[in-house]
Amino acid sequence: MKTIFQKIMDGEIPSEIVYRDGVCFAIKDINPQAPVHILLIPAKPIARLAEAKEEDAEILSHLMLAAPKIAKEQGLEGGFRVVINNGLIAGETVPHLHIHILGGRQMAWPPG
Ligand code: AMP
């Protein structure tokens, strides 16, 4: 069964796509937790970080290198936070790996 992110990727559900390349795409989060809240999603439906395999290393590094580019495009030169929620206890709600890119306000630590 397709996740909501696969449906967005396939154009079955509308979304504001802000970045796309051959490996990943990025959308605006529907329930933003900061003035800028982007989700960076690999096309490959890796369920979560803990399910990533050695063969996914290039995808993971690609995501990490894409994140600051997207943050810059979104005007977050001053800083941004990246978050991956892995598992229910961490707050994961969509079982398709995604990196939250958050910015545009002062972040607190520790996170909730
Ligand atoms: P997580 O809780 O880490 O699994 O993150 C899932 C994120 O997906 C949440 O921040 C949701 O607000 C977001 N989300 C769910 N459905 C959509 C959608 N249709 N378009 C954009 N973001 C969504």
Short mmCIF file of N, CA and C and ligand atoms in Angstrom, two decimals:
data_model
loop_
_atom_site.label_atom_id
_atom_site.label_comp_id
_atom_site.label_asym_id
_atom_site.label_seq_id
_atom_site.Cartn_x
_atom_site.Cartn_y
_atom_site.Cartn_z
N MET A 1 0.84 -1.21 0.00
CA MET A 1 0.00 0.00 0.00
C MET A 1 0.87 1.25 0.00
N LYS A 2 0.48 2.23 -0.82
CA LYS A 2 1.27 3.46 -0.93
C LYS A 2 1.11 4.33 0.30
N THR A 3 2.20 4.95 0.72
CA THR A 3 2.09 5.96 1.78
C THR A 3 1.61 7.27 1.16
N ILE A 4 1.23 8.19 2.03
CA ILE A 4 0.77 9.50 1.55
C ILE A 4 1.87 10.18 0.74
N PHE A 5 3.12 9.95 1.11
CA PHE A 5 4.22 10.60 0.38
C PHE A 5 4.39 9.99 -1.01
N GLN A 6 4.16 8.68 -1.14
CA GLN A 6 4.22 8.08 -2.48
C GLN A 6 3.08 8.61 -3.34
N LYS A 7 1.91 8.80 -2.73
CA LYS A 7 0.77 9.33 -3.50
C LYS A 7 1.06 10.76 -3.97
N ILE A 8 1.72 11.55 -3.09
CA ILE A 8 2.11 12.91 -3.49
C ILE A 8 3.12 12.83 -4.63
N MET A 9 4.11 11.96 -4.48
CA MET A 9 5.15 11.82 -5.50
C MET A 9 4.55 11.43 -6.85
N ASP A 10 3.54 10.60 -6.81
CA ASP A 10 2.90 10.12 -8.05
C ASP A 10 1.81 11.06 -8.55
N GLY A 11 1.61 12.19 -7.85
CA GLY A 11 0.63 13.18 -8.30
C GLY A 11 -0.80 12.82 -8.00
N GLU A 12 -1.00 11.83 -7.12
CA GLU A 12 -2.37 11.41 -6.78
C GLU A 12 -2.98 12.29 -5.70
N ILE A 13 -2.14 12.97 -4.93
CA ILE A 13 -2.58 13.89 -3.88
C ILE A 13 -1.83 15.20 -4.11
N PRO A 14 -2.55 16.34 -4.09
CA PRO A 14 -1.84 17.61 -4.33
C PRO A 14 -0.96 17.99 -3.16
N SER A 15 0.13 18.67 -3.48
CA SER A 15 1.04 19.14 -2.44
C SER A 15 1.90 20.23 -3.06
N GLU A 16 2.48 21.06 -2.21
CA GLU A 16 3.37 22.10 -2.73
C GLU A 16 4.79 21.54 -2.77
N ILE A 17 5.20 21.12 -3.95
CA ILE A 17 6.53 20.55 -4.12
C ILE A 17 7.52 21.70 -4.34
N VAL A 18 8.54 21.78 -3.49
CA VAL A 18 9.50 22.89 -3.59
C VAL A 18 10.84 22.45 -4.19
N TYR A 19 11.04 21.14 -4.30
CA TYR A 19 12.31 20.63 -4.83
C TYR A 19 12.08 19.22 -5.34
N ARG A 20 12.76 18.89 -6.43
CA ARG A 20 12.66 17.53 -6.94
C ARG A 20 13.91 17.23 -7.75
N ASP A 21 14.50 16.07 -7.53
CA ASP A 21 15.56 15.59 -8.42
C ASP A 21 15.34 14.10 -8.62
N GLY A 22 16.32 13.41 -9.15
CA GLY A 22 16.12 12.01 -9.48
C GLY A 22 16.07 11.08 -8.28
N VAL A 23 16.43 11.58 -7.12
CA VAL A 23 16.53 10.74 -5.92
C VAL A 23 15.49 11.09 -4.86
N CYS A 24 15.10 12.35 -4.81
CA CYS A 24 14.25 12.80 -3.70
C CYS A 24 13.38 13.98 -4.14
N PHE A 25 12.45 14.32 -3.28
CA PHE A 25 11.63 15.51 -3.51
C PHE A 25 11.33 16.12 -2.16
N ALA A 26 10.92 17.40 -2.19
CA ALA A 26 10.63 18.11 -0.94
C ALA A 26 9.32 18.85 -1.07
N ILE A 27 8.54 18.80 0.00
CA ILE A 27 7.22 19.44 0.01
C ILE A 27 7.08 20.32 1.26
N LYS A 28 6.13 21.23 1.20
CA LYS A 28 5.80 21.99 2.40
C LYS A 28 4.95 21.12 3.31
N ASP A 29 5.28 21.09 4.60
CA ASP A 29 4.50 20.31 5.55
C ASP A 29 3.11 20.92 5.67
N ILE A 30 2.10 20.06 5.68
CA ILE A 30 0.71 20.51 5.73
C ILE A 30 0.36 21.12 7.09
N ASN A 31 1.14 20.79 8.11
CA ASN A 31 0.89 21.27 9.47
C ASN A 31 2.18 21.86 10.03
N PRO A 32 2.58 23.03 9.49
CA PRO A 32 3.93 23.54 9.79
C PRO A 32 4.15 23.86 11.26
N GLN A 33 5.33 23.46 11.75
CA GLN A 33 5.72 23.70 13.15
C GLN A 33 6.69 24.87 13.28
N ALA A 34 6.93 25.54 12.18
CA ALA A 34 7.81 26.71 12.14
C ALA A 34 7.45 27.48 10.88
N PRO A 35 7.88 28.76 10.79
CA PRO A 35 7.55 29.53 9.57
C PRO A 35 7.96 28.81 8.28
N VAL A 36 9.08 28.10 8.32
CA VAL A 36 9.46 27.23 7.19
C VAL A 36 9.50 25.79 7.72
N HIS A 37 8.75 24.92 7.10
CA HIS A 37 8.73 23.51 7.50
C HIS A 37 8.60 22.67 6.23
N ILE A 38 9.72 22.11 5.84
CA ILE A 38 9.81 21.33 4.60
C ILE A 38 10.04 19.86 4.97
N LEU A 39 9.48 18.97 4.17
CA LEU A 39 9.76 17.54 4.31
C LEU A 39 10.56 17.10 3.10
N LEU A 40 11.71 16.52 3.35
CA LEU A 40 12.58 16.03 2.29
C LEU A 40 12.47 14.51 2.28
N ILE A 41 12.06 13.97 1.14
CA ILE A 41 11.61 12.58 1.07
C ILE A 41 12.33 11.85 -0.07
N PRO A 42 12.93 10.70 0.21
CA PRO A 42 13.52 9.94 -0.89
C PRO A 42 12.41 9.30 -1.73
N ALA A 43 12.63 9.19 -3.04
CA ALA A 43 11.65 8.51 -3.89
C ALA A 43 11.51 7.05 -3.46
N LYS A 44 12.63 6.45 -3.06
CA LYS A 44 12.57 5.05 -2.60
C LYS A 44 11.84 5.00 -1.26
N PRO A 45 10.83 4.16 -1.16
CA PRO A 45 10.04 4.14 0.08
C PRO A 45 10.71 3.37 1.22
N ILE A 46 11.84 3.87 1.68
CA ILE A 46 12.48 3.34 2.89
C ILE A 46 11.55 3.71 4.05
N ALA A 47 11.15 2.72 4.86
CA ALA A 47 10.13 3.00 5.87
C ALA A 47 10.59 4.02 6.90
N ARG A 48 11.81 3.85 7.38
CA ARG A 48 12.34 4.77 8.39
C ARG A 48 13.85 4.59 8.43
N LEU A 49 14.51 5.48 9.15
CA LEU A 49 15.98 5.46 9.14
C LEU A 49 16.52 4.09 9.56
N ALA A 50 15.89 3.49 10.55
CA ALA A 50 16.36 2.20 11.06
C ALA A 50 16.19 1.07 10.04
N GLU A 51 15.42 1.30 9.00
CA GLU A 51 15.22 0.28 7.95
C GLU A 51 16.18 0.50 6.78
N ALA A 52 16.94 1.58 6.81
CA ALA A 52 17.86 1.84 5.71
C ALA A 52 18.97 0.78 5.71
N LYS A 53 19.37 0.40 4.51
CA LYS A 53 20.40 -0.64 4.34
C LYS A 53 21.69 -0.01 3.83
N GLU A 54 22.75 -0.79 3.88
CA GLU A 54 24.03 -0.31 3.33
C GLU A 54 23.85 0.19 1.90
N GLU A 55 23.00 -0.49 1.14
CA GLU A 55 22.80 -0.12 -0.27
C GLU A 55 22.10 1.24 -0.40
N ASP A 56 21.57 1.76 0.70
CA ASP A 56 20.89 3.06 0.67
C ASP A 56 21.82 4.21 1.03
N ALA A 57 23.11 3.90 1.22
CA ALA A 57 24.05 4.93 1.69
C ALA A 57 24.06 6.15 0.77
N GLU A 58 24.02 5.91 -0.54
CA GLU A 58 24.07 7.05 -1.47
C GLU A 58 22.81 7.91 -1.35
N ILE A 59 21.69 7.26 -1.13
CA ILE A 59 20.43 8.02 -0.96
C ILE A 59 20.52 8.88 0.30
N LEU A 60 21.02 8.28 1.38
CA LEU A 60 21.10 9.03 2.65
C LEU A 60 22.05 10.21 2.53
N SER A 61 23.18 10.01 1.89
CA SER A 61 24.10 11.14 1.75
C SER A 61 23.52 12.17 0.80
N HIS A 62 22.82 11.74 -0.21
CA HIS A 62 22.17 12.67 -1.13
C HIS A 62 21.18 13.56 -0.37
N LEU A 63 20.41 12.95 0.51
CA LEU A 63 19.43 13.72 1.30
C LEU A 63 20.14 14.75 2.18
N MET A 64 21.22 14.32 2.82
CA MET A 64 21.94 15.22 3.73
C MET A 64 22.56 16.39 2.98
N LEU A 65 22.97 16.15 1.73
CA LEU A 65 23.56 17.23 0.95
C LEU A 65 22.48 18.12 0.34
N ALA A 66 21.31 17.54 0.08
CA ALA A 66 20.20 18.33 -0.49
C ALA A 66 19.59 19.25 0.58
N ALA A 67 19.58 18.81 1.83
CA ALA A 67 18.90 19.57 2.89
C ALA A 67 19.40 21.01 3.00
N PRO A 68 20.71 21.25 3.10
CA PRO A 68 21.15 22.65 3.21
C PRO A 68 20.88 23.45 1.95
N LYS A 69 20.89 22.82 0.79
CA LYS A 69 20.56 23.55 -0.45
C LYS A 69 19.12 24.03 -0.40
N ILE A 70 18.24 23.14 0.02
CA ILE A 70 16.82 23.49 0.10
C ILE A 70 16.61 24.56 1.17
N ALA A 71 17.30 24.39 2.31
CA ALA A 71 17.19 25.40 3.38
C ALA A 71 17.59 26.77 2.85
N LYS A 72 18.67 26.82 2.08
CA LYS A 72 19.13 28.10 1.52
C LYS A 72 18.08 28.65 0.57
N GLU A 73 17.56 27.80 -0.29
CA GLU A 73 16.51 28.25 -1.23
C GLU A 73 15.30 28.81 -0.49
N GLN A 74 15.06 28.28 0.70
CA GLN A 74 13.90 28.71 1.49
C GLN A 74 14.23 29.93 2.36
N GLY A 75 15.45 30.46 2.22
CA GLY A 75 15.81 31.68 2.94
C GLY A 75 16.32 31.45 4.34
N LEU A 76 16.77 30.21 4.62
CA LEU A 76 17.20 29.89 5.98
C LEU A 76 18.72 29.99 6.13
N GLU A 77 19.31 31.05 5.56
CA GLU A 77 20.77 31.21 5.65
C GLU A 77 21.24 31.28 7.10
N GLY A 78 20.39 31.81 7.97
CA GLY A 78 20.79 32.01 9.36
C GLY A 78 20.83 30.73 10.18
N GLY A 79 20.27 29.67 9.67
CA GLY A 79 20.26 28.41 10.40
C GLY A 79 18.97 27.66 10.22
N PHE A 80 19.02 26.39 10.49
CA PHE A 80 17.83 25.54 10.36
C PHE A 80 18.05 24.29 11.17
N ARG A 81 16.98 23.57 11.40
CA ARG A 81 17.07 22.30 12.13
C ARG A 81 16.60 21.18 11.22
N VAL A 82 17.27 20.03 11.28
CA VAL A 82 16.78 18.84 10.59
C VAL A 82 16.39 17.81 11.65
N VAL A 83 15.27 17.14 11.40
CA VAL A 83 14.73 16.17 12.36
C VAL A 83 14.26 14.93 11.59
N ILE A 84 14.59 13.76 12.13
CA ILE A 84 14.00 12.51 11.63
C ILE A 84 13.35 11.82 12.81
N ASN A 85 12.06 11.61 12.72
CA ASN A 85 11.34 10.88 13.76
C ASN A 85 11.34 9.40 13.37
N ASN A 86 11.99 8.58 14.18
CA ASN A 86 12.11 7.15 13.87
C ASN A 86 11.32 6.34 14.89
N GLY A 87 10.16 5.84 14.47
CA GLY A 87 9.35 5.02 15.36
C GLY A 87 8.30 5.83 16.10
N LEU A 88 7.30 5.12 16.59
CA LEU A 88 6.15 5.78 17.23
C LEU A 88 6.57 6.63 18.42
N ILE A 89 7.51 6.13 19.22
CA ILE A 89 7.90 6.85 20.43
C ILE A 89 8.57 8.18 20.09
N ALA A 90 9.10 8.26 18.88
CA ALA A 90 9.75 9.50 18.44
C ALA A 90 8.79 10.44 17.73
N GLY A 91 7.56 9.96 17.49
CA GLY A 91 6.57 10.82 16.85
C GLY A 91 6.38 10.55 15.36
N GLU A 92 6.94 9.43 14.88
CA GLU A 92 6.76 9.10 13.45
C GLU A 92 5.30 8.78 13.17
N THR A 93 4.76 9.43 12.13
CA THR A 93 3.37 9.16 11.75
C THR A 93 3.24 8.64 10.32
N VAL A 94 4.25 8.87 9.49
CA VAL A 94 4.21 8.37 8.10
C VAL A 94 5.40 7.43 7.91
N PRO A 95 5.12 6.15 7.61
CA PRO A 95 6.21 5.17 7.52
C PRO A 95 6.92 5.21 6.16
N HIS A 96 7.43 6.38 5.85
CA HIS A 96 8.25 6.58 4.64
C HIS A 96 9.27 7.63 5.05
N LEU A 97 10.53 7.24 5.08
CA LEU A 97 11.59 8.12 5.59
C LEU A 97 11.43 9.55 5.08
N HIS A 98 11.56 10.50 5.98
CA HIS A 98 11.52 11.91 5.59
C HIS A 98 12.31 12.72 6.61
N ILE A 99 12.94 13.75 6.09
CA ILE A 99 13.70 14.66 6.94
C ILE A 99 12.91 15.95 7.05
N HIS A 100 12.61 16.34 8.28
CA HIS A 100 11.99 17.64 8.50
C HIS A 100 13.09 18.71 8.44
N ILE A 101 12.85 19.76 7.68
CA ILE A 101 13.73 20.93 7.66
C ILE A 101 12.92 22.09 8.23
N LEU A 102 13.36 22.58 9.37
CA LEU A 102 12.57 23.60 10.08
C LEU A 102 13.40 24.86 10.27
N GLY A 103 12.75 26.00 10.14
CA GLY A 103 13.48 27.25 10.37
C GLY A 103 12.57 28.45 10.33
N GLY A 104 13.19 29.60 10.49
CA GLY A 104 12.43 30.85 10.46
C GLY A 104 12.03 31.34 11.84
N ARG A 105 12.44 30.63 12.85
CA ARG A 105 12.22 31.09 14.24
C ARG A 105 13.34 30.52 15.11
N GLN A 106 13.48 31.08 16.31
CA GLN A 106 14.47 30.55 17.25
C GLN A 106 14.02 29.17 17.72
N MET A 107 14.89 28.19 17.63
CA MET A 107 14.56 26.84 18.07
C MET A 107 14.95 26.66 19.54
N ALA A 108 14.20 25.82 20.21
CA ALA A 108 14.49 25.52 21.61
C ALA A 108 15.20 24.17 21.72
N TRP A 109 15.89 23.99 22.82
CA TRP A 109 16.51 22.69 23.12
C TRP A 109 16.39 22.43 24.60
N PRO A 110 15.99 21.28 25.09
CA PRO A 110 15.73 20.07 24.30
C PRO A 110 14.42 20.15 23.53
N PRO A 111 14.31 19.39 22.43
CA PRO A 111 13.07 19.34 21.68
C PRO A 111 12.03 18.55 22.47
N GLY A 112 10.78 18.74 22.15
CA GLY A 112 9.70 18.07 22.88
C GLY A 112 9.58 16.61 22.53
P1 AMP B 1 6.36 12.41 11.08
O1 AMP B 1 5.37 12.67 12.18
O2 AMP B 1 7.79 12.65 11.43
O3 AMP B 1 6.14 11.03 10.47
O4 AMP B 1 6.06 13.47 9.96
C1 AMP B 1 4.98 13.38 9.07
C2 AMP B 1 4.68 14.77 8.62
O5 AMP B 1 3.90 14.70 7.45
C3 AMP B 1 3.89 15.60 9.63
O6 AMP B 1 4.65 16.75 9.99
C4 AMP B 1 2.63 15.96 8.87
O7 AMP B 1 2.18 17.27 9.15
C5 AMP B 1 3.06 15.80 7.44
N1 AMP B 1 2.01 15.51 6.47
C6 AMP B 1 1.04 14.58 6.58
N2 AMP B 1 0.27 14.59 5.48
C7 AMP B 1 0.77 15.55 4.67
C8 AMP B 1 0.40 16.05 3.37
N3 AMP B 1 -0.64 15.57 2.70
N4 AMP B 1 1.13 17.06 2.84
C9 AMP B 1 2.19 17.57 3.52
N5 AMP B 1 2.60 17.13 4.73
C10 AMP B 1 1.88 16.14 5.30
#
